[in-house]
mmCIF file of C-alpha atoms in Angstrom:
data_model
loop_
_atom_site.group_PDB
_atom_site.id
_atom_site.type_symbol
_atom_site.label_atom_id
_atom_site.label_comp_id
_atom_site.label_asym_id
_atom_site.label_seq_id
_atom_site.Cartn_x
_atom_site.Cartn_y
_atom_site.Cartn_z
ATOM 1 C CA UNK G 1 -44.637 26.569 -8.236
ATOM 2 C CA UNK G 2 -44.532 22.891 -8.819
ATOM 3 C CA UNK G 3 -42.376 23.160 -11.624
ATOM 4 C CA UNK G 4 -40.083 25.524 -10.166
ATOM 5 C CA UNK G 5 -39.481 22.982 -7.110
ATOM 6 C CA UNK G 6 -39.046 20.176 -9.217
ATOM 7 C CA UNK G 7 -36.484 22.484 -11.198
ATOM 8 C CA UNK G 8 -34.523 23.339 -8.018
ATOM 9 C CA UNK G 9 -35.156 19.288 -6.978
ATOM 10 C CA UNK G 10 -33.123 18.598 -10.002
ATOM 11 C CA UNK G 11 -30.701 20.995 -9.869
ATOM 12 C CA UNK G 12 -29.777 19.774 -6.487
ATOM 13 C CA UNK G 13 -29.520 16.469 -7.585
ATOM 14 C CA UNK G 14 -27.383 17.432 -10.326
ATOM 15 C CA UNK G 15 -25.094 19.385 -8.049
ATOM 16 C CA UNK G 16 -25.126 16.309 -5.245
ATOM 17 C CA UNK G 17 -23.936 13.716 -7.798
ATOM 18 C CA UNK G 18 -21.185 15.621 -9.924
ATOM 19 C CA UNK G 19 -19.749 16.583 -6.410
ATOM 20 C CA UNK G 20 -19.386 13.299 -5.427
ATOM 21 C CA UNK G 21 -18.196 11.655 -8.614
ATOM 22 C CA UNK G 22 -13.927 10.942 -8.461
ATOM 23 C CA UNK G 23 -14.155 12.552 -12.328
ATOM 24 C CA UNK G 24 -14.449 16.181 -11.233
ATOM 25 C CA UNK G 25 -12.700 17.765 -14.101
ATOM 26 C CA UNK G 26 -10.335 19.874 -11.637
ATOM 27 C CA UNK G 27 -9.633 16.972 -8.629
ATOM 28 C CA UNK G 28 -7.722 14.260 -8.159
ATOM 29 C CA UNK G 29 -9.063 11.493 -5.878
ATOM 30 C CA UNK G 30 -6.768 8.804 -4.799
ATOM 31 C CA UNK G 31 -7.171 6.174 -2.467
ATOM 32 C CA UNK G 32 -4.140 5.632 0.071
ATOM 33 C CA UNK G 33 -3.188 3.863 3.283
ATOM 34 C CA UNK G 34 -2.390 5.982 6.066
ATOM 35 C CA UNK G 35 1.297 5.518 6.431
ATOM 36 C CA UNK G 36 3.616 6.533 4.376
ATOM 37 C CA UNK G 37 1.158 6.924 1.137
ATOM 38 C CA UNK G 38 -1.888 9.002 2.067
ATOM 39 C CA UNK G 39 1.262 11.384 4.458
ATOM 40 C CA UNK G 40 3.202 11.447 1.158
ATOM 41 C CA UNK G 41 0.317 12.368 -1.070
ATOM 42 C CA UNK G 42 -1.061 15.357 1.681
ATOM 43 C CA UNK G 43 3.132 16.907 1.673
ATOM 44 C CA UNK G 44 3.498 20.108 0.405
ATOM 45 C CA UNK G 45 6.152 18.635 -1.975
ATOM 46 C CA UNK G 46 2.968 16.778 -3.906
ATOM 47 C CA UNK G 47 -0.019 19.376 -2.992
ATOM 48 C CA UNK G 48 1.683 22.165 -3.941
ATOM 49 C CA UNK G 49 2.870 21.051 -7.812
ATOM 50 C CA UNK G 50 -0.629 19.769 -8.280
ATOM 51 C CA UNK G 51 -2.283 22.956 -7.417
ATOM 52 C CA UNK G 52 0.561 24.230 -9.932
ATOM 53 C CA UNK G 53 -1.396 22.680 -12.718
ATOM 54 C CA UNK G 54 -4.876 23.857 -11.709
ATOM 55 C CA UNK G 55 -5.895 20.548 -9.883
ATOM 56 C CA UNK G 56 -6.633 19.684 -6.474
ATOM 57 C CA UNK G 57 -5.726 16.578 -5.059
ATOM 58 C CA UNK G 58 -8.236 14.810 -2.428
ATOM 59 C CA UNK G 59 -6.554 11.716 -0.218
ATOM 60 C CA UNK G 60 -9.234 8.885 0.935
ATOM 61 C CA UNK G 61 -7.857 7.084 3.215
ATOM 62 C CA UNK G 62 -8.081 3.213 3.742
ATOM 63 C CA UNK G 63 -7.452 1.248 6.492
ATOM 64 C CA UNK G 64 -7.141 -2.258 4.502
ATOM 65 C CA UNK G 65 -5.947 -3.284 1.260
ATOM 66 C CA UNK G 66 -9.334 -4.992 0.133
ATOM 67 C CA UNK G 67 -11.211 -1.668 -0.335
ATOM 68 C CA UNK G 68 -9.127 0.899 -2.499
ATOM 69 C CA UNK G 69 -8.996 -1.568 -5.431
ATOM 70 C CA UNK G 70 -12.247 -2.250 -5.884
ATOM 71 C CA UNK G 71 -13.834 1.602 -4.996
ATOM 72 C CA UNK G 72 -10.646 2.546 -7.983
ATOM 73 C CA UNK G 73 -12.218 -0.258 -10.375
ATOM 74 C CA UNK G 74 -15.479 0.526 -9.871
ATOM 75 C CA UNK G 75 -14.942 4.479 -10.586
ATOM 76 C CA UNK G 76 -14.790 6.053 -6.858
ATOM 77 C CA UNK G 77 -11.235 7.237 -7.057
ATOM 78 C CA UNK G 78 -9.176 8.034 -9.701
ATOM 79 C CA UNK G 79 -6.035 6.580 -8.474
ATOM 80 C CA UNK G 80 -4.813 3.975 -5.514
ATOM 81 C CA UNK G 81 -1.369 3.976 -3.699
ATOM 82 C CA UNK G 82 -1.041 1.123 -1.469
ATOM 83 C CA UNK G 83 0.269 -1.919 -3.104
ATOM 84 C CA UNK G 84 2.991 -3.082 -5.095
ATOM 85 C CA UNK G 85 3.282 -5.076 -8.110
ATOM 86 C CA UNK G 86 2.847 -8.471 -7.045
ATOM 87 C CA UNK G 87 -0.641 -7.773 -5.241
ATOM 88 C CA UNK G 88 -1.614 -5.580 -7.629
ATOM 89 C CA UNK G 89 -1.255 -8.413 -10.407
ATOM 90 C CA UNK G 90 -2.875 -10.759 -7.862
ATOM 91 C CA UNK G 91 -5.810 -8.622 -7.843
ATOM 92 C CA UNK G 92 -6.415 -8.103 -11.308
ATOM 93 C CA UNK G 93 -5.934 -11.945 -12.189
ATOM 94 C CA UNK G 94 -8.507 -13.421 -9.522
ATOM 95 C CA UNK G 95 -10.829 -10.384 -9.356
ATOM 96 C CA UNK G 96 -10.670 -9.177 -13.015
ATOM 97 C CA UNK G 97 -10.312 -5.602 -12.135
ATOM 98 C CA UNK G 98 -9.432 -3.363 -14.896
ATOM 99 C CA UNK G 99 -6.295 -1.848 -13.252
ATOM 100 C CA UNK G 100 -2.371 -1.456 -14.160
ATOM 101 C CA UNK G 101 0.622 0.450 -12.776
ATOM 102 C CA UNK G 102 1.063 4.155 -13.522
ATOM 103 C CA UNK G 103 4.470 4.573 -11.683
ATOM 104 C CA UNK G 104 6.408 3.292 -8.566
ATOM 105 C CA UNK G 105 7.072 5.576 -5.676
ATOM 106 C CA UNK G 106 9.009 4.013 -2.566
ATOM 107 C CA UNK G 107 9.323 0.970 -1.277
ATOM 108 C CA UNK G 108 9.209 -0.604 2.667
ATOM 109 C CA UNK G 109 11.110 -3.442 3.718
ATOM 110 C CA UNK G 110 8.802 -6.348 5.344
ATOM 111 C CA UNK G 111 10.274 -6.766 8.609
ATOM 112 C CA UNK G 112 9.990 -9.709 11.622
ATOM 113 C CA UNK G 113 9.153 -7.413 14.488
ATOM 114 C CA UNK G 114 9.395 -7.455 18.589
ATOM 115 C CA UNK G 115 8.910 -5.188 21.180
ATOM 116 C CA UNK G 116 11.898 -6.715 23.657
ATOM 117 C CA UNK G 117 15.133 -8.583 22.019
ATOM 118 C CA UNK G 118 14.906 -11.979 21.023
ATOM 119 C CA UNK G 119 18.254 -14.139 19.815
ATOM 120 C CA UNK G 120 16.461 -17.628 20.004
ATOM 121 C CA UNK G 121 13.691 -18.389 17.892
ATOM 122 C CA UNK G 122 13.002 -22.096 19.041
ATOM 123 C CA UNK G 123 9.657 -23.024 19.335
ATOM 124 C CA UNK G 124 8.462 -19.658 18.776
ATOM 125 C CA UNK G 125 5.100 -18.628 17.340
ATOM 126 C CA UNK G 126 5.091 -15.774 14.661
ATOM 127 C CA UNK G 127 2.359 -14.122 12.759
ATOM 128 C CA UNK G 128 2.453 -13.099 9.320
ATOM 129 C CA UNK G 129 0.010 -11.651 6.700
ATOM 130 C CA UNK G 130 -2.526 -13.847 5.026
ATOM 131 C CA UNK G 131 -2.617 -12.665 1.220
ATOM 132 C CA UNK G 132 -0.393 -14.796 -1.222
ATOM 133 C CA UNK G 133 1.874 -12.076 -2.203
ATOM 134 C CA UNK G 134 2.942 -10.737 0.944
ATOM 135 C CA UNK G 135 3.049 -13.876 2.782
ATOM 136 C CA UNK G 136 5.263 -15.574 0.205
ATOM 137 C CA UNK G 137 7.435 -12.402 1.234
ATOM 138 C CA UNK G 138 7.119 -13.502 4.614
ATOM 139 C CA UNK G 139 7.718 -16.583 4.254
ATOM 140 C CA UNK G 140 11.064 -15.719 2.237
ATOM 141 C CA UNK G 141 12.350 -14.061 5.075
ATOM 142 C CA UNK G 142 11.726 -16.568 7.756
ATOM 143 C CA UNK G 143 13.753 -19.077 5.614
ATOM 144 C CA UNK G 144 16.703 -16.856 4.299
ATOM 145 C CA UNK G 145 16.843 -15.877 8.350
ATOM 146 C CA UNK G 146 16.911 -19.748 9.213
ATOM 147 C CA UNK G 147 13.932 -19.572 11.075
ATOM 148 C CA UNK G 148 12.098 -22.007 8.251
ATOM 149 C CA UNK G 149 13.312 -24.159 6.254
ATOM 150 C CA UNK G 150 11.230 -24.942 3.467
ATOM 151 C CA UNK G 151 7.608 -23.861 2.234
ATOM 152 C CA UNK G 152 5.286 -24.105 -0.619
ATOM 153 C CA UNK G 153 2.405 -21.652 -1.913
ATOM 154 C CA UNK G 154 1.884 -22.978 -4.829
ATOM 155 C CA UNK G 155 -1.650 -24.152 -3.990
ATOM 156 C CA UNK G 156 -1.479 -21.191 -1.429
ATOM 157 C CA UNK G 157 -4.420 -21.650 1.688
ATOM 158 C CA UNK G 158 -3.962 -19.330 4.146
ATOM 159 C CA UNK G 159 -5.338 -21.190 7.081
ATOM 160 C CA UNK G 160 -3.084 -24.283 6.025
ATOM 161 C CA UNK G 161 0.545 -22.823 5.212
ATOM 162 C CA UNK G 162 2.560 -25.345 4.099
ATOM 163 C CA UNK G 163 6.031 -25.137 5.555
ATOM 164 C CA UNK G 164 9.027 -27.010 7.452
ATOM 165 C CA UNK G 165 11.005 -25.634 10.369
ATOM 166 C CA UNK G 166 14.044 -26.933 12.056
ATOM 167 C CA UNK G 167 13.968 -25.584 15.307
ATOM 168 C CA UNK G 168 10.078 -26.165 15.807
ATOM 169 C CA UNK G 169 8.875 -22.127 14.664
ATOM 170 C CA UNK G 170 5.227 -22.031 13.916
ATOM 171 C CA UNK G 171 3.087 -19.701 11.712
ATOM 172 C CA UNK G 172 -0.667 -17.919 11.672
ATOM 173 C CA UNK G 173 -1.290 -16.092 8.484
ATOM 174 C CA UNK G 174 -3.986 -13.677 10.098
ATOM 175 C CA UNK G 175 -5.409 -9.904 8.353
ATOM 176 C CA UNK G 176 -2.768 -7.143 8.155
ATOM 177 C CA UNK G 177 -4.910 -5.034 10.470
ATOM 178 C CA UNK G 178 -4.256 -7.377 13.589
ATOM 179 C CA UNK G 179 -0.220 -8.051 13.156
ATOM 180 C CA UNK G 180 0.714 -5.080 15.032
ATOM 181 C CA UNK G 181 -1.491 -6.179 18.111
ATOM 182 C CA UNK G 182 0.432 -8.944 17.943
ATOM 183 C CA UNK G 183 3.659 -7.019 18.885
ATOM 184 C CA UNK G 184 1.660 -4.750 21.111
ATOM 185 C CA UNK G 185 1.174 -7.948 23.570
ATOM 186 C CA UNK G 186 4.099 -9.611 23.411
ATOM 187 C CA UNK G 187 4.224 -11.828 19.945
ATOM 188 C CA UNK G 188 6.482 -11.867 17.144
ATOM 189 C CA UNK G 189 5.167 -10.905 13.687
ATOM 190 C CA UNK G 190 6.383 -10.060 10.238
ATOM 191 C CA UNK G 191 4.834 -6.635 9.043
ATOM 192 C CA UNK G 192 4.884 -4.992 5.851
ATOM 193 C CA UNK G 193 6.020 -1.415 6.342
ATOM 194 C CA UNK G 194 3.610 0.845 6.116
ATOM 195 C CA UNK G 195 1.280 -1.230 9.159
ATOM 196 C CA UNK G 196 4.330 -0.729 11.329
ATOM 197 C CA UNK G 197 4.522 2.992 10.470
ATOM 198 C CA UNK G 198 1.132 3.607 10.969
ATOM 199 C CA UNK G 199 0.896 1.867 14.447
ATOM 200 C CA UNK G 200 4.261 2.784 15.785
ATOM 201 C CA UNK G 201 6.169 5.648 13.869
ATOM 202 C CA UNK G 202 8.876 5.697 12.202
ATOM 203 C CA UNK G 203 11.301 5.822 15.609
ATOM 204 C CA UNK G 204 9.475 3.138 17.630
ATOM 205 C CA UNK G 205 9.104 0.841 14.343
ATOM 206 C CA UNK G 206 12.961 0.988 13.279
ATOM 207 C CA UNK G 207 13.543 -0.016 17.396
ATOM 208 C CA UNK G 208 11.035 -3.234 17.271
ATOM 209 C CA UNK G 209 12.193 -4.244 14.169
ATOM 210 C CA UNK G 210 13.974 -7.990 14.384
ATOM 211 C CA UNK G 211 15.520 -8.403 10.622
ATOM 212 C CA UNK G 212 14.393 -6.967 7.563
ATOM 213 C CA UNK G 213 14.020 -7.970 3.619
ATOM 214 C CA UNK G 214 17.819 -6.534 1.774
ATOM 215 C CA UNK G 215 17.120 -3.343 0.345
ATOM 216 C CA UNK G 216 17.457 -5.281 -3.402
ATOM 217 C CA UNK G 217 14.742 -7.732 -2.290
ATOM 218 C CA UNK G 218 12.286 -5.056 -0.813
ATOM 219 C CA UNK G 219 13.206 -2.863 -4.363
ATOM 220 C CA UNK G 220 11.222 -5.852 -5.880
ATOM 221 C CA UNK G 221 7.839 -4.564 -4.269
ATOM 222 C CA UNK G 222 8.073 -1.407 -4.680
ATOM 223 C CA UNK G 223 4.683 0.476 -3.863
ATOM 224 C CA UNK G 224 3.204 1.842 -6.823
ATOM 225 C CA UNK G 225 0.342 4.359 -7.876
ATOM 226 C CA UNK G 226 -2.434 1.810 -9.770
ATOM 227 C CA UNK G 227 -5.207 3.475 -12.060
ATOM 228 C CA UNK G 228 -7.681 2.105 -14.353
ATOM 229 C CA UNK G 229 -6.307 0.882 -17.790
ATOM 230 C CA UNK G 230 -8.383 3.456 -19.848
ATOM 231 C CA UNK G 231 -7.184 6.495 -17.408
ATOM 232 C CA UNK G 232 -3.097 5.581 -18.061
ATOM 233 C CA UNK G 233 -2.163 8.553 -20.279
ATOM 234 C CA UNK G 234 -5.175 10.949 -18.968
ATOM 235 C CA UNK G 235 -4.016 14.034 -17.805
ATOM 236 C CA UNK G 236 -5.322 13.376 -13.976
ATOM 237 C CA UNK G 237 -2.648 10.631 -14.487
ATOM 238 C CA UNK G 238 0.103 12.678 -15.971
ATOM 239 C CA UNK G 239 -0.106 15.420 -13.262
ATOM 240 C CA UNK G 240 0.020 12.813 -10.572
ATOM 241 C CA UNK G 241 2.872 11.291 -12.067
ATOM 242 C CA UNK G 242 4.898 14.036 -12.358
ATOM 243 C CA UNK G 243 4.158 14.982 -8.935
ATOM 244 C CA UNK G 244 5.303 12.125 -7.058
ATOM 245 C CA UNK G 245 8.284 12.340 -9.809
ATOM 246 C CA UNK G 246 10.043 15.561 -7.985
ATOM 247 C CA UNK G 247 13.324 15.836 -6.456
ATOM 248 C CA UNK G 248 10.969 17.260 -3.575
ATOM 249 C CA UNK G 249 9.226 14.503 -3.079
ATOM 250 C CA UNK G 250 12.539 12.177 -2.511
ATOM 251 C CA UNK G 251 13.817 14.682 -0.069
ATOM 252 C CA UNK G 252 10.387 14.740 1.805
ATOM 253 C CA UNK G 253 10.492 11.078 1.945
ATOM 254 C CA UNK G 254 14.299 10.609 3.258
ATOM 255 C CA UNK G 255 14.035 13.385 5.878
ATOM 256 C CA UNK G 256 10.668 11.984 7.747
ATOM 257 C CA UNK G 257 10.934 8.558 7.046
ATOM 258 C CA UNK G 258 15.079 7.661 7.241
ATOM 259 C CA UNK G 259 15.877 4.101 6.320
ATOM 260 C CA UNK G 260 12.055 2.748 6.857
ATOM 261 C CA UNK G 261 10.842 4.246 3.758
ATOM 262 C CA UNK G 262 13.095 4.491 0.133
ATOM 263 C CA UNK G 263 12.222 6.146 -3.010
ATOM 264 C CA UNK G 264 11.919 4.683 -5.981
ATOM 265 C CA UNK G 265 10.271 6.588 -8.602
ATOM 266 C CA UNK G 266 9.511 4.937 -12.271
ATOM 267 C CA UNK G 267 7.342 5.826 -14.667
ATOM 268 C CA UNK G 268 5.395 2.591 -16.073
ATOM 269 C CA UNK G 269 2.789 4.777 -18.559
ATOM 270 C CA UNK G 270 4.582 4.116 -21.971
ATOM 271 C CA UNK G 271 6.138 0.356 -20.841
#
C-alpha cells in the first residue's frame, strides 16, 4: 500500500507539472495585453485556424508590460504580443532576455488624449509614459505638435525628463497603468493605444483623442509577436504565424477596431 500511494503521489505530480508547463506539445500559450492583442488572439479568425492544425491556443493576459517578457524568457509562455520593436530591443539589451521578433501584427497610434476640447496648451500639465521607448514617442509628438520644443533622452531618467517648452507645458513620465486616470479626472496625457482601448473602447477613445502619431510614424512601432530565439522556426511558432497572417484576421481587425487599430502583418522568421 505504501508503494502504491507513492506511485499515485508521483503520478499526480507528473500530471500537475506537464499541465502547467507552456511546452504542452498540442497548446499554444501566449502572453497578451488586454486590448487589442489578447481580443485579437481569442477571434474566431485566429482560434479557429489554430485548432485547424491540431493546436489549441491559451491567451494569459497581462495588465503591464514588465511581466510577459520575463514569464516568455523564463519559459511560462510560448509567445508574447504586446510590444513593438523598439521596447522589445530595449528589453533584451538591459535585461539580457533571450527574445526576438517572430512577426508584426498591427500597429496603434500614441495619442495626446482629453476628455473635453482643449485648443490652448499654455501652461498645461501632461502625463506621458515612463519607459525610454515610448516616452521618446511621446515626447516626439509633443514637439512635432508645438507643444515642446526641444528634448533629450540620451541619458534617459524618467523622473528628470529633459526638455524645453515655449509656452510653459510641463511633463510627468508616470507607469502606463495610471495615464488613463489621468484623463478620467480631468488631465491631459499621451497614451499608447492599446491603454486607451482597454479603458475606454474603441468609440469613447477615438472621441478623447487630442492629436495622434501619422500613420507612417506609428507604422514604425508596429506591435509584434516576440518568442524566444531557440523557438523562431518551431512549429508552435509557424502555426501562430500563419494565423495572425490571414486575410481574416485583417478584416477582424478593421471592422471592430476602425482607424484606432491597423494591420500590419510581416513575417520576421527568416530576416
Amino acid at each position: 500500500m505504501k508503494h502504491l500511494k507513492t506511485l499515485l503521489a508521483g503520478i499526480a505530480f507528473l500530471f500537475i507539472t506537464t499541465g502547467c508547463n507552456s511546452s504542452s506539445s498540442n497548446t499554444i500559450v501566449v502572453g497578451a495585453t488586454p486590448s487589442p492583442h489578447s481580443e485579437i488572439l481569442k477571434s474566431a479568425a485566429v482560434q479557429d485556424y489554430i485548432k485547424s492544425q491540431g493546436y489549441n491556443l491559451k491567451v494569459k493576459v497581462y495588465q503591464d508590460y514588465i511581466t510577459p517578457n520575463k514569464a516568455l524568457n523564463d519559459g511560462a509562455l510560448d509567445a508574447n504580443y504586446f510590444q513593438h520593436f523598439y521596447y522589445l530591443n530595449d528589453e533584451v539589451e538591459n535585461k539580457g532576455y533571450n527574445l526576438t521578433t517572430a512577426c508584426s501584427v498591427h500597429f496603434e497610434p500614441l495619442a495626446l488624449y482629453s476628455k473635453t476640447k482643449i485648443s490652448d496648451f499654455t501652461n498645461k500639465k501632461i502625463s506621458i509614459i515612463n519607459d525610454v521607448s515610448n516616452c521618446t514617442r511621446a515626447l516626439e509628438l509633443l514637439k512635432v505638435n508645438g507643444l515642446i520644443s526641444s528634448y533629450d533622452v540620451s541619458n534617459f531618467d524618467a523622473s528628470h525628463l529633459v526638455y524645453t517648452s515655449e509656452i510653459g507645458v510641463t511633463l510627468e513620465a508616470i507607469s502606463e497603468g495610471l495615464l488613463t486616470k489621468k484623463v478620467d479626472d480631468d488631465s491631459l496625457a499621451v497614451i499608447p493605444g492599446n491603454f486607451a482601448l482597454t479603458s475606454w473602447g474603441a468609440t469613447k477613445a477615438t472621441s478623447y483623442k487630442v492629436f495622434s502619431e501619422s500613420p507612417e510614424t506609428a507604422g514604425l512601432n508596429a506591435n509584434l509577436i516576440a518568442v524566444r530565439k531557440d523557438d523562431l522556426l518551431n512549429d508552435k511558432t509557424r502555426i501562430l504565424v500563419e494565423a495572425l497572417s490571414r486575410n481574416e484576421v485583417k478584416e477582424f481587425i478593421e471592422n471592430t477596431y476602425g482607424p484606432t487599430v491597423t494591420y500590419a502583418f510581416k513575417d520576421y522568421r527568416n530576416n
